[in-house]
Protein backbone atom coordinates (compact mmCIF):
# COMPACT_ATOMS: atom_id res chain seq x y z
CA UNK A 1 -0.22 16.47 32.65
CA UNK A 2 0.25 13.42 30.81
CA UNK A 3 2.11 12.20 27.51
CA UNK A 4 2.07 9.33 25.18
CA UNK A 5 5.72 8.26 24.44
CA UNK A 6 7.09 5.67 21.97
CA UNK A 7 10.12 3.57 22.89
CA UNK A 8 10.97 0.26 21.85
CA UNK A 9 8.25 -0.27 19.31
CA UNK A 10 5.55 0.18 22.08
CA UNK A 11 3.62 3.20 23.16
CA UNK A 12 3.08 4.21 26.94
CA UNK A 13 0.96 6.93 28.61
CA UNK A 14 2.97 8.35 31.25
CA UNK A 15 2.56 11.16 33.89
CA UNK A 16 5.04 12.69 36.28
CA UNK A 17 6.37 10.28 38.94
CA UNK A 18 5.08 7.14 37.07
CA UNK A 19 7.26 3.98 37.03
CA UNK A 20 7.42 2.15 33.77
CA UNK A 21 9.34 -0.83 32.39
CA UNK A 22 10.45 -0.51 28.81
CA UNK A 23 12.66 -2.50 26.43
CA UNK A 24 16.25 -2.09 27.32
CA UNK A 25 17.83 1.34 26.90
CA UNK A 26 21.58 1.83 26.92
CA UNK A 27 21.94 3.73 30.37
CA UNK A 28 23.17 2.98 33.78
CA UNK A 29 21.18 3.13 36.91
CA UNK A 30 20.81 6.65 38.14
CA UNK A 31 21.29 8.24 34.71
CA UNK A 32 18.64 10.84 33.37
CA UNK A 33 17.45 10.26 29.76
CA UNK A 34 15.29 12.28 27.53
CA UNK A 35 12.67 10.49 25.45
CA UNK A 36 11.87 12.75 22.44
CA UNK A 37 9.41 10.52 20.66
CA UNK A 38 6.26 12.15 22.10
CA UNK A 39 3.11 11.64 20.13
CA UNK A 40 0.54 13.28 22.29
CA UNK A 41 0.53 15.56 25.22
CA UNK A 42 -2.61 16.25 27.35
CA UNK A 43 -3.58 18.51 30.32
CA UNK A 44 -6.57 20.38 31.68
CA UNK A 45 -6.55 22.77 28.90
CA UNK A 46 -6.81 20.32 26.14
CA UNK A 47 -4.77 17.80 24.03
CA UNK A 48 -1.92 18.23 21.64
CA UNK A 49 -1.55 15.57 19.11
CA UNK A 50 1.68 15.14 16.87
CA UNK A 51 1.97 14.44 13.35
CA UNK A 52 3.68 11.90 13.87
CA UNK A 53 5.43 13.52 16.87
CA UNK A 54 5.21 16.82 18.75
CA UNK A 55 8.31 18.85 17.74
CA UNK A 56 10.22 20.14 20.85
CA UNK A 57 8.33 17.94 23.26
CA UNK A 58 10.23 15.77 25.49
CA UNK A 59 9.77 13.50 28.53
CA UNK A 60 12.67 13.37 30.99
CA UNK A 61 13.06 10.06 33.04
CA UNK A 62 15.46 8.75 35.57
CA UNK A 63 16.87 5.06 35.09
CA UNK A 64 15.84 3.25 38.18
CA UNK A 65 17.47 -0.10 37.28
CA UNK A 66 18.30 -2.59 34.56
CA UNK A 67 16.24 -5.85 35.12
CA UNK A 68 14.85 -8.79 33.21
CA UNK A 69 11.13 -9.70 32.73
CA UNK A 70 9.33 -12.90 33.82
CA UNK A 71 10.31 -16.14 31.95
CA UNK A 72 8.26 -17.11 29.01
CA UNK A 73 8.25 -20.65 28.10
CA UNK A 74 8.09 -21.89 24.50
CA UNK A 75 6.88 -25.28 24.13
CA UNK A 76 6.58 -27.14 20.91
CA UNK A 77 5.16 -30.73 20.29
CA UNK A 78 4.09 -32.84 17.53
CA UNK A 79 1.79 -35.65 18.73
CA UNK A 80 2.47 -39.20 17.96
CA UNK A 81 6.27 -38.24 16.75
CA UNK A 82 8.02 -38.03 20.09
CA UNK A 83 8.92 -34.50 19.32
CA UNK A 84 9.08 -31.98 22.25
CA UNK A 85 11.12 -28.90 22.50
CA UNK A 86 11.14 -26.49 25.48
CA UNK A 87 12.79 -23.17 25.32
CA UNK A 88 12.73 -20.15 27.68
CA UNK A 89 13.04 -16.39 27.13
CA UNK A 90 13.60 -13.48 29.60
CA UNK A 91 13.25 -9.91 28.03
CA UNK A 92 15.70 -7.30 29.23
CA UNK A 93 14.13 -4.31 30.56
CA UNK A 94 14.93 -0.97 31.78
CA UNK A 95 12.76 0.59 34.84
CA UNK A 96 12.06 4.27 34.14
CA UNK A 97 10.68 6.83 36.60
CA UNK A 98 9.32 9.88 34.85
CA UNK A 99 10.61 13.21 36.39
CA UNK A 100 9.26 15.83 33.92
CA UNK A 101 7.06 16.30 30.91
CA UNK A 102 8.17 19.51 28.78
CA UNK A 103 5.86 20.37 25.80
CA UNK A 104 6.83 23.30 23.88
CA UNK A 105 3.66 24.75 22.18
CA UNK A 106 3.91 25.45 18.39
CA UNK A 107 3.97 29.25 17.57
CA UNK A 108 0.79 30.22 15.65
CA UNK A 109 1.64 30.28 11.79
CA UNK A 110 2.08 33.77 10.61
CA UNK A 111 -0.43 34.71 7.95
CA UNK A 112 1.16 36.15 4.81
CA UNK A 113 -0.09 39.39 3.53
CA UNK A 114 -2.24 38.78 0.40
CA UNK A 115 -0.51 40.42 -2.45
CA UNK A 116 -2.76 43.02 -4.08
CA UNK A 117 -2.13 43.79 -7.64
CA UNK A 118 -3.17 46.83 -9.28
CA UNK A 119 -3.78 47.81 -13.01
CA UNK A 120 -0.31 49.48 -13.02
CA UNK A 121 1.44 46.27 -12.04
CA UNK A 122 -0.63 44.18 -14.81
CA UNK A 123 0.32 46.97 -17.19
CA UNK A 124 4.08 46.43 -16.33
CA UNK A 125 3.53 42.76 -16.88
CA UNK A 126 1.57 43.35 -19.86
CA UNK A 127 4.47 42.41 -22.34
CA UNK A 128 4.38 38.75 -21.40
CA UNK A 129 0.62 38.46 -21.12
CA UNK A 130 -1.30 36.39 -23.70
CA UNK A 131 -5.00 36.26 -24.10
CA UNK A 132 -6.95 33.28 -25.68
CA UNK A 133 -10.04 33.60 -27.56
CA UNK A 134 -12.29 30.92 -26.20
CA UNK A 135 -14.48 30.47 -29.15
CA UNK A 136 -11.61 29.92 -31.70
CA UNK A 137 -8.78 28.97 -29.56
CA UNK A 138 -6.61 31.71 -31.11
CA UNK A 139 -3.95 33.31 -28.88
CA UNK A 140 -3.63 37.24 -29.18
CA UNK A 141 -0.74 39.23 -27.93
């Protein structure tokens, strides 16, 4: 079973026991968190796609550690103007281990019984009904 989740503005395809690095989440190492933005769940039987998310579905994950990503160098230069700027950035990340994927299937919508009207019902409503003569546009009561 796998799921597509959304966290930190990005989407991840995860399965049980996967380890992923996501944008920083407010949790300590060892904590268990539940990710409720589940966009899709798939297994051997088929795929369930949310609109935009699946109601009742959630992915449980354990926080392994809080870390930082690799350094990204930002370098600006304008030639022949002795203009150079170097800047670095390291993104804060949370390492998650997926422990469980719980997808609650939606119950099939109940069909409403078709309301059958009889002539007796129409006669009871007859006081409020008006008919229109299509040729002349006159209304008759």
